Tab-separated table of C-alpha atoms in Angstrom:
chain	number	residue	atom	x	y	z
A	84	MET	CA	-102.437	11.331	86.592
A	85	ALA	CA	-102.963	10.910	82.939
A	86	ALA	CA	-100.925	12.706	82.349
A	87	ASP	CA	-98.263	10.566	83.592
A	88	ALA	CA	-100.327	6.719	82.883
A	89	PRO	CA	-98.296	4.322	80.930
A	90	LYS	CA	-99.383	4.557	77.132
A	91	ILE	CA	-100.742	0.501	76.926
A	92	SER	CA	-100.825	-0.409	72.899
A	93	PRO	CA	-103.809	-2.499	71.560
A	94	ALA	CA	-101.152	-5.485	71.145
A	95	ASP	CA	-100.488	-4.773	75.109
A	96	ILE	CA	-103.990	-5.407	75.442
A	97	ALA	CA	-104.742	-8.237	72.858
A	98	ALA	CA	-102.166	-10.365	75.140
A	99	GLY	CA	-103.225	-9.815	78.133
A	100	LEU	CA	-107.094	-11.377	76.840
A	101	MET	CA	-104.822	-14.730	75.242
A	102	SER	CA	-102.944	-15.070	78.684
A	103	VAL	CA	-106.485	-14.882	80.742
A	104	LYS	CA	-106.743	-19.163	81.080
A	105	ILE	CA	-110.567	-20.262	79.816
A	106	ASP	CA	-112.201	-23.663	81.632
A	107	GLY	CA	-115.233	-22.918	78.775
A	108	MET	CA	-117.276	-20.891	76.459
A	109	GLN	CA	-120.397	-21.382	74.847
A	110	ASP	CA	-122.696	-18.810	72.849
A	111	LEU	CA	-126.161	-17.844	74.028
A	112	PRO	CA	-129.246	-17.398	72.198
A	113	ILE	CA	-129.905	-14.243	72.285
A	114	THR	CA	-129.443	-11.435	69.347
A	115	GLY	CA	-129.835	-7.326	69.746
A	116	LEU	CA	-129.565	-7.057	74.425
A	117	LYS	CA	-131.105	-3.456	75.411
A	118	MET	CA	-130.459	-1.777	78.633
A	119	VAL	CA	-133.873	-1.104	79.918
A	120	LYS	CA	-134.074	1.931	83.239
A	121	THR	CA	-136.366	0.886	85.452
A	122	GLY	CA	-136.806	3.602	88.266
A	123	GLU	CA	-132.904	3.006	89.703
A	124	GLN	CA	-132.668	-0.084	89.163
A	125	ILE	CA	-130.623	-0.916	85.391
A	126	VAL	CA	-131.550	-4.578	83.872
A	127	PHE	CA	-130.246	-6.015	80.588
A	128	MET	CA	-132.598	-7.449	78.227
A	129	SER	CA	-132.573	-9.047	75.208
A	130	SER	CA	-134.558	-8.390	71.766
A	131	ASN	CA	-137.658	-11.260	72.308
A	132	GLY	CA	-137.321	-10.634	76.607
A	133	ARG	CA	-136.346	-14.133	77.384
A	134	PHE	CA	-133.215	-12.795	79.549
A	135	ALA	CA	-132.007	-10.838	82.059
A	136	LEU	CA	-128.913	-9.487	83.347
A	137	TYR	CA	-129.985	-8.138	86.605
A	138	GLY	CA	-128.438	-7.965	89.462
A	139	GLY	CA	-125.340	-9.824	88.143
A	140	LYS	CA	-127.154	-12.770	87.477
A	141	LEU	CA	-128.704	-13.814	84.232
A	142	LEU	CA	-132.239	-15.366	84.085
A	143	ASP	CA	-134.217	-16.860	82.074
A	144	VAL	CA	-137.442	-14.698	82.556
A	145	TRP	CA	-139.488	-16.905	80.592
A	146	THR	CA	-138.469	-19.710	82.854
A	147	GLN	CA	-137.909	-18.124	86.134
A	148	GLN	CA	-134.830	-20.542	86.187
A	149	GLU	CA	-130.761	-19.307	87.318
A	150	ILE	CA	-128.661	-19.848	84.737
A	151	LYS	CA	-125.229	-19.651	86.933
A	152	ASP	CA	-122.781	-22.435	84.725
A	153	LEU	CA	-122.031	-23.358	81.119
A	154	PRO	CA	-124.475	-26.500	81.281
A	155	ASP	CA	-127.294	-24.760	82.488
A	156	ILE	CA	-127.458	-22.887	78.591
A	157	ASP	CA	-127.751	-26.578	77.059
A	158	ARG	CA	-130.396	-27.828	79.702
A	159	ILE	CA	-132.243	-24.499	80.331
A	160	ALA	CA	-131.093	-21.060	77.761
A	161	ARG	CA	-130.742	-23.223	74.277
A	162	ARG	CA	-134.266	-24.974	75.074
A	163	ILE	CA	-138.622	-23.738	74.473
A	164	ASP	CA	-139.496	-25.054	78.391
A	165	LEU	CA	-143.852	-25.201	77.665
A	166	SER	CA	-144.943	-26.362	80.752
A	167	ARG	CA	-142.942	-23.851	82.599
A	168	MET	CA	-144.820	-20.692	80.476
A	169	LYS	CA	-148.088	-19.470	80.303
A	170	LEU	CA	-149.011	-20.841	76.883
A	171	ASN	CA	-151.536	-22.708	76.559
A	172	ILE	CA	-150.976	-24.294	73.166
A	173	ASP	CA	-153.673	-24.405	72.155
A	174	ASP	CA	-154.787	-21.116	71.793
A	175	LEU	CA	-152.373	-20.896	69.112
A	176	GLY	CA	-155.504	-22.697	66.738
A	177	PRO	CA	-153.095	-26.032	65.880
A	178	VAL	CA	-153.894	-28.632	63.781
A	179	THR	CA	-152.764	-31.560	65.844
A	180	VAL	CA	-152.241	-35.210	64.116
A	181	GLY	CA	-151.625	-38.085	66.578
A	182	ARG	CA	-153.198	-39.399	70.484
A	183	GLY	CA	-149.586	-40.584	72.131
A	184	LYS	CA	-149.056	-38.797	75.596
A	185	ASP	CA	-146.715	-36.318	74.559
A	186	SER	CA	-146.777	-32.862	72.504
A	187	VAL	CA	-144.589	-31.818	70.167
A	188	LEU	CA	-145.136	-28.494	68.531
A	189	ILE	CA	-144.590	-27.782	64.938
A	190	PHE	CA	-144.276	-24.048	63.369
A	191	ILE	CA	-144.554	-24.748	59.742
A	192	ASP	CA	-146.029	-23.198	57.307
A	193	PRO	CA	-148.239	-25.197	54.250
A	194	ARG	CA	-145.933	-24.769	51.653
A	195	CYS	CA	-142.948	-25.101	52.579
A	196	PRO	CA	-141.563	-28.634	51.096
A	197	TYR	CA	-138.552	-29.452	54.621
A	198	CYS	CA	-142.649	-29.454	56.557
A	199	GLY	CA	-143.763	-31.702	54.184
A	200	LYS	CA	-141.069	-34.136	55.104
A	201	VAL	CA	-141.790	-34.052	58.912
A	202	MET	CA	-145.306	-34.036	58.606
A	203	LYS	CA	-145.185	-37.597	55.950
A	204	ASP	CA	-142.196	-39.046	59.193
A	205	LEU	CA	-145.158	-37.723	62.256
A	206	GLN	CA	-147.250	-39.488	61.061
A	207	ALA	CA	-145.847	-43.257	61.774
A	208	LEU	CA	-145.191	-41.732	65.145
A	209	GLN	CA	-148.890	-40.639	65.752
A	210	ASP	CA	-148.930	-43.975	68.752
A	211	ARG	CA	-146.591	-41.983	70.028
A	212	TYR	CA	-146.828	-38.677	70.145
A	213	ALA	CA	-149.140	-36.112	69.705
A	214	PHE	CA	-147.871	-33.404	67.261
A	215	LYS	CA	-149.711	-29.526	66.834
A	216	LEU	CA	-148.636	-27.993	63.558
A	217	VAL	CA	-148.835	-24.063	64.327
A	218	MET	CA	-149.419	-21.999	60.820
A	219	VAL	CA	-147.463	-19.559	59.963
A	220	PRO	CA	-147.717	-17.664	56.256
A	221	ILE	CA	-144.332	-17.444	55.851
A	222	LEU	CA	-143.450	-17.889	51.597
A	223	GLY	CA	-145.635	-14.811	50.650
A	224	GLN	CA	-149.035	-13.890	49.445
A	225	GLU	CA	-150.668	-17.940	48.548
A	226	SER	CA	-149.223	-18.839	52.204
A	227	GLN	CA	-150.102	-15.908	53.626
A	228	ASN	CA	-153.926	-16.962	51.487
A	229	ILE	CA	-153.430	-20.843	52.421
A	230	VAL	CA	-153.164	-20.161	55.967
A	231	VAL	CA	-156.053	-18.323	56.673
A	232	GLN	CA	-158.355	-20.261	54.812
A	233	LEU	CA	-157.290	-22.896	57.209
A	234	ALA	CA	-157.278	-21.335	59.842
A	235	CYS	CA	-161.350	-20.282	59.806
A	236	GLN	CA	-162.464	-23.531	58.590
A	237	GLN	CA	-159.401	-25.190	61.621
A	238	ALA	CA	-161.511	-22.450	64.016
A	239	SER	CA	-164.982	-24.389	62.733
A	240	LYS	CA	-166.602	-26.892	65.161
A	241	ASP	CA	-167.803	-28.789	63.052
A	242	GLN	CA	-165.083	-31.900	63.502
A	243	LYS	CA	-165.234	-32.746	59.183
A	244	VAL	CA	-164.147	-28.957	58.204
A	245	GLN	CA	-161.421	-29.984	61.268
A	246	ASP	CA	-160.237	-33.615	59.975
A	247	SER	CA	-160.523	-31.825	56.338
A	248	VAL	CA	-157.674	-29.282	57.555
A	249	ARG	CA	-155.820	-32.140	58.484
A	250	GLN	CA	-155.600	-34.088	55.844
A	251	ARG	CA	-154.970	-30.944	53.099
A	252	LEU	CA	-152.250	-30.366	55.446
A	253	LEU	CA	-150.331	-33.868	55.586
A	254	LYS	CA	-150.538	-33.845	51.575
A	255	GLN	CA	-150.417	-30.343	51.422
A	256	ASP	CA	-153.220	-30.316	48.407
A	257	TYR	CA	-154.716	-26.575	48.670
A	258	ALA	CA	-156.667	-27.110	45.735
A	259	GLY	CA	-159.884	-26.111	45.678
A	260	LEU	CA	-159.645	-23.572	48.487
A	261	PRO	CA	-161.361	-20.358	48.112
A	262	THR	CA	-159.956	-16.965	47.301
A	263	ASP	CA	-161.590	-14.903	49.098
A	264	ASN	CA	-160.191	-13.180	52.557
A	265	PRO	CA	-163.570	-15.251	54.335
A	266	ALA	CA	-166.482	-12.947	55.833
A	267	SER	CA	-166.990	-14.417	59.223
A	268	CYS	CA	-163.997	-15.369	61.008
A	269	ASN	CA	-162.285	-16.255	63.924
A	270	LYS	CA	-158.238	-14.731	63.793
A	271	GLU	CA	-156.848	-14.759	67.280
A	272	PRO	CA	-155.213	-18.228	67.443
A	273	LEU	CA	-153.258	-17.516	63.722
A	274	GLN	CA	-152.979	-13.755	65.429
A	275	ARG	CA	-151.782	-15.502	68.840
A	276	ALA	CA	-149.739	-17.731	66.957
A	277	ILE	CA	-147.939	-15.421	64.602
A	278	VAL	CA	-146.580	-13.135	67.541
A	279	THR	CA	-145.495	-16.823	69.144
A	280	ALA	CA	-143.259	-17.194	66.601
A	281	LYS	CA	-142.097	-14.203	66.459
A	282	LEU	CA	-141.248	-14.187	70.226
A	283	PHE	CA	-139.282	-17.884	69.902
A	284	GLY	CA	-136.974	-15.529	67.322
A	285	LEU	CA	-138.047	-18.228	64.304
A	286	PRO	CA	-135.229	-18.655	62.525
A	287	GLY	CA	-137.236	-20.413	59.477
A	288	VAL	CA	-140.233	-24.040	58.925
A	289	PRO	CA	-140.149	-26.235	60.056
A	290	PHE	CA	-139.536	-25.831	64.061
A	291	LEU	CA	-139.880	-27.969	66.444
A	292	ILE	CA	-140.199	-28.021	69.857
A	293	ALA	CA	-139.648	-30.946	72.037
A	294	PRO	CA	-141.604	-32.179	75.344
A	295	ASP	CA	-138.460	-32.468	77.046
A	296	GLY	CA	-138.297	-28.800	75.860
A	297	ARG	CA	-135.545	-29.083	72.829
A	298	THR	CA	-135.682	-27.361	69.931
A	299	HIS	CA	-134.883	-27.402	65.957
A	300	SER	CA	-135.126	-25.776	63.234
A	301	GLY	CA	-134.949	-27.473	59.811
A	302	ALA	CA	-136.089	-30.627	59.951
A	303	PRO	CA	-134.961	-33.990	61.054
A	304	GLU	CA	-133.251	-36.121	59.347
A	305	SER	CA	-134.333	-38.643	61.585
A	306	LEU	CA	-137.620	-37.393	63.381
A	307	THR	CA	-137.631	-40.092	65.478
A	308	ASP	CA	-133.940	-40.299	66.723
A	309	TRP	CA	-134.105	-36.520	67.492
A	310	LEU	CA	-137.359	-36.570	69.573
A	311	GLU	CA	-135.832	-39.457	71.571
A	312	ASN	CA	-132.924	-37.407	71.660
A	313	LYS	CA	-130.357	-39.796	69.968
A	314	PRO	CA	-126.697	-38.620	69.025
A	315	ALA	CA	-127.070	-37.608	65.610
A	316	VAL	CA	-124.755	-39.365	62.947
A	317	VAL	CA	-122.379	-37.245	61.372
A	318	GLN	CA	-122.444	-37.123	57.987
A	319	ALA	CA	-121.442	-34.792	55.223
A	320	PRO	CA	-121.672	-31.239	54.546
A	321	ALA	CA	-125.285	-30.967	53.046
A	322	LYS	CA	-126.444	-28.418	50.295
A	323	THR	CA	-129.406	-26.987	52.305
A	324	ASP	CA	-130.492	-26.666	55.855
A	325	LYS	CA	-133.315	-29.056	55.165
A	326	THR	CA	-134.420	-24.870	56.981
A	327	GLU	CA	-137.402	-22.211	54.408
A	328	LYS	CA	-136.932	-19.132	55.613
A	329	LYS	CA	-138.010	-15.870	54.967
A	330	PRO	CA	-137.796	-14.562	51.417
């Protein structure tokens, strides 16, 4: 039967695919798809464990929601809904700026200039939002030293010490920080922060998560407009993506 089967050329296959009517298409935020076998069952999962293809269904494991249609990509898959996850942001040792009702999670490197822009912009919004600044060292050894020192100070119960950490971050002024590894320090919040950043697949910093779960990599042109989900103003292509990435 195989010998009698008609020969199909690659051109014929391509022509057949091109003739299919496509009603819509969306990229999925999935990298490194893995096959997982458990007993007799096979599950395909994204490398960070967020998305799973099981029984003909695509599931967002983090939020326990099924992705059924193209609009679900923007509504579910392209957002990180912290309210549906068993994640307490305060366990990551954040530096909080502001006293608003809605929380905004921002991953930063203390030495990142684009993070500095975001931290400058957010200071005018402190009455409307509570910004949770989570430090992750992605810019080398100097950043790592600064993050460890500030994270250890942030773990202090002394409010004056915590205020000092906040001011250092907002001004990006780290002069006079010790260089030796702290003798006594609870590094668990910092470790959780680094693991969470990897889990979220951060492409760089700053990385922002709005109260409604929308994410943004880089410094928004207007932080206020982005938080309010206003349409972005179309501008000429910039020379930079305003994101600091790992060297």
